[in-house]
């Protein structure tokens, strides 16, 4: 069987570990404390996977945005190369749907 003890104190966590161990030993000498850690460390361990997932999603989103901007830039560049050709075809009488033939 296991359990948790949550302790709030003005003392630094390093000092509280010894005080907590001596207090628990007074109550039950056979009871051993394991994984004594400050609350900030416990919360950090719980939040670590969420932070990793958030970082991975942000990196993927940034990469996707860069890819879309790159594709748009390439297509825009090639369309700009054909501006004069399209203008000449329209001047000669090509309609909107037959400009690229």
CSV table of C-alpha atoms in Angstrom, one decimal:
chain,number,residue,atom,x,y,z
A,1,UNK,CA,0.0,0.0,0.0
A,2,UNK,CA,1.2,3.5,-0.7
A,3,UNK,CA,0.1,7.0,0.0
A,4,UNK,CA,1.0,10.6,-0.4
A,5,UNK,CA,1.8,13.3,2.1
A,6,UNK,CA,1.5,16.9,1.0
A,7,UNK,CA,3.2,19.4,3.2
A,8,UNK,CA,3.2,23.2,3.0
A,9,UNK,CA,5.9,25.1,4.8
A,10,UNK,CA,7.9,28.3,4.8
A,11,UNK,CA,11.1,26.3,5.2
A,12,UNK,CA,13.2,25.3,2.2
A,13,UNK,CA,12.4,21.8,0.8
A,14,UNK,CA,15.8,20.4,1.8
A,15,UNK,CA,15.2,21.2,5.5
A,16,UNK,CA,11.7,19.9,5.4
A,17,UNK,CA,12.7,16.5,4.2
A,18,UNK,CA,14.7,15.8,7.4
A,19,UNK,CA,11.9,17.2,9.6
A,20,UNK,CA,9.3,15.1,7.8
A,21,UNK,CA,11.4,11.9,8.0
A,22,UNK,CA,11.9,12.4,11.8
A,23,UNK,CA,8.2,13.1,12.3
A,24,UNK,CA,7.1,10.0,10.4
A,25,UNK,CA,9.7,7.9,12.2
A,26,UNK,CA,8.2,9.0,15.6
A,27,UNK,CA,4.8,7.9,14.4
A,28,UNK,CA,5.9,4.6,12.8
A,29,UNK,CA,9.6,3.6,12.8
A,30,UNK,CA,9.0,0.9,10.2
A,31,UNK,CA,7.5,3.4,7.7
A,32,UNK,CA,9.9,4.6,5.0
A,33,UNK,CA,9.5,7.7,2.9
A,34,UNK,CA,10.2,7.3,-0.8
A,35,UNK,CA,10.3,9.9,-3.6
A,36,UNK,CA,10.3,13.0,-1.4
A,37,UNK,CA,10.2,16.0,-3.8
A,38,UNK,CA,9.1,19.6,-3.9
A,39,UNK,CA,5.7,20.3,-5.4
A,40,UNK,CA,7.3,22.3,-8.2
A,41,UNK,CA,9.3,19.2,-9.3
A,42,UNK,CA,6.2,16.9,-9.0
A,43,UNK,CA,4.1,19.3,-11.1
A,44,UNK,CA,7.0,19.6,-13.6
A,45,UNK,CA,7.1,15.9,-14.1
A,46,UNK,CA,3.4,15.7,-14.7
A,47,UNK,CA,3.4,18.6,-17.2
A,48,UNK,CA,6.5,17.4,-19.1
A,49,UNK,CA,4.6,15.3,-21.7
A,50,UNK,CA,2.1,18.1,-22.3
A,51,UNK,CA,4.9,20.5,-22.9
A,52,UNK,CA,6.6,18.1,-25.3
A,53,UNK,CA,3.4,17.6,-27.3
A,54,UNK,CA,2.8,21.4,-27.5
A,55,UNK,CA,6.4,21.9,-28.7
A,56,UNK,CA,6.0,19.2,-31.4
A,57,UNK,CA,2.7,20.6,-32.6
A,58,UNK,CA,4.1,24.1,-32.7
A,59,UNK,CA,7.1,22.9,-34.7
A,60,UNK,CA,4.9,21.0,-37.1
A,61,UNK,CA,2.6,24.0,-37.6
A,62,UNK,CA,5.5,26.3,-38.2
A,63,UNK,CA,6.9,23.9,-40.8
A,64,UNK,CA,3.5,23.6,-42.5
A,65,UNK,CA,3.2,27.4,-42.7
A,66,UNK,CA,6.6,27.6,-44.2
A,67,UNK,CA,5.8,24.9,-46.7
A,68,UNK,CA,2.6,26.6,-47.8
A,69,UNK,CA,4.3,30.0,-48.1
A,70,UNK,CA,7.0,28.4,-50.2
A,71,UNK,CA,4.6,26.7,-52.6
A,72,UNK,CA,2.6,29.9,-52.9
A,73,UNK,CA,5.8,31.8,-53.7
A,74,UNK,CA,6.9,29.3,-56.4
A,75,UNK,CA,3.5,29.3,-58.1
A,76,UNK,CA,3.3,33.1,-57.9
A,77,UNK,CA,6.7,33.4,-59.5
A,78,UNK,CA,5.8,31.2,-62.4
A,79,UNK,CA,2.5,33.0,-63.0
A,80,UNK,CA,4.4,36.3,-63.0
A,81,UNK,CA,6.7,34.9,-65.7
A,82,UNK,CA,3.6,34.3,-67.9
A,83,UNK,CA,1.9,37.7,-67.3
A,84,UNK,CA,2.9,39.2,-70.6
A,85,UNK,CA,2.0,36.0,-72.6
A,86,UNK,CA,-1.4,35.9,-71.0
A,87,UNK,CA,-1.9,39.6,-71.7
A,88,UNK,CA,-1.1,39.1,-75.4
A,89,UNK,CA,-3.4,36.1,-75.7
A,90,UNK,CA,-6.2,38.1,-74.1
A,91,UNK,CA,-5.5,41.1,-76.5
A,92,UNK,CA,-5.7,38.7,-79.5
A,93,UNK,CA,-9.2,37.5,-78.3
A,94,UNK,CA,-8.8,34.5,-76.1
A,95,UNK,CA,-11.5,34.1,-73.5
A,96,UNK,CA,-10.9,33.5,-69.8
A,97,UNK,CA,-11.2,29.7,-70.1
A,98,UNK,CA,-8.9,29.3,-73.1
A,99,UNK,CA,-6.0,31.6,-72.2
A,100,UNK,CA,-3.4,28.8,-71.6
A,101,UNK,CA,-4.1,26.7,-74.7
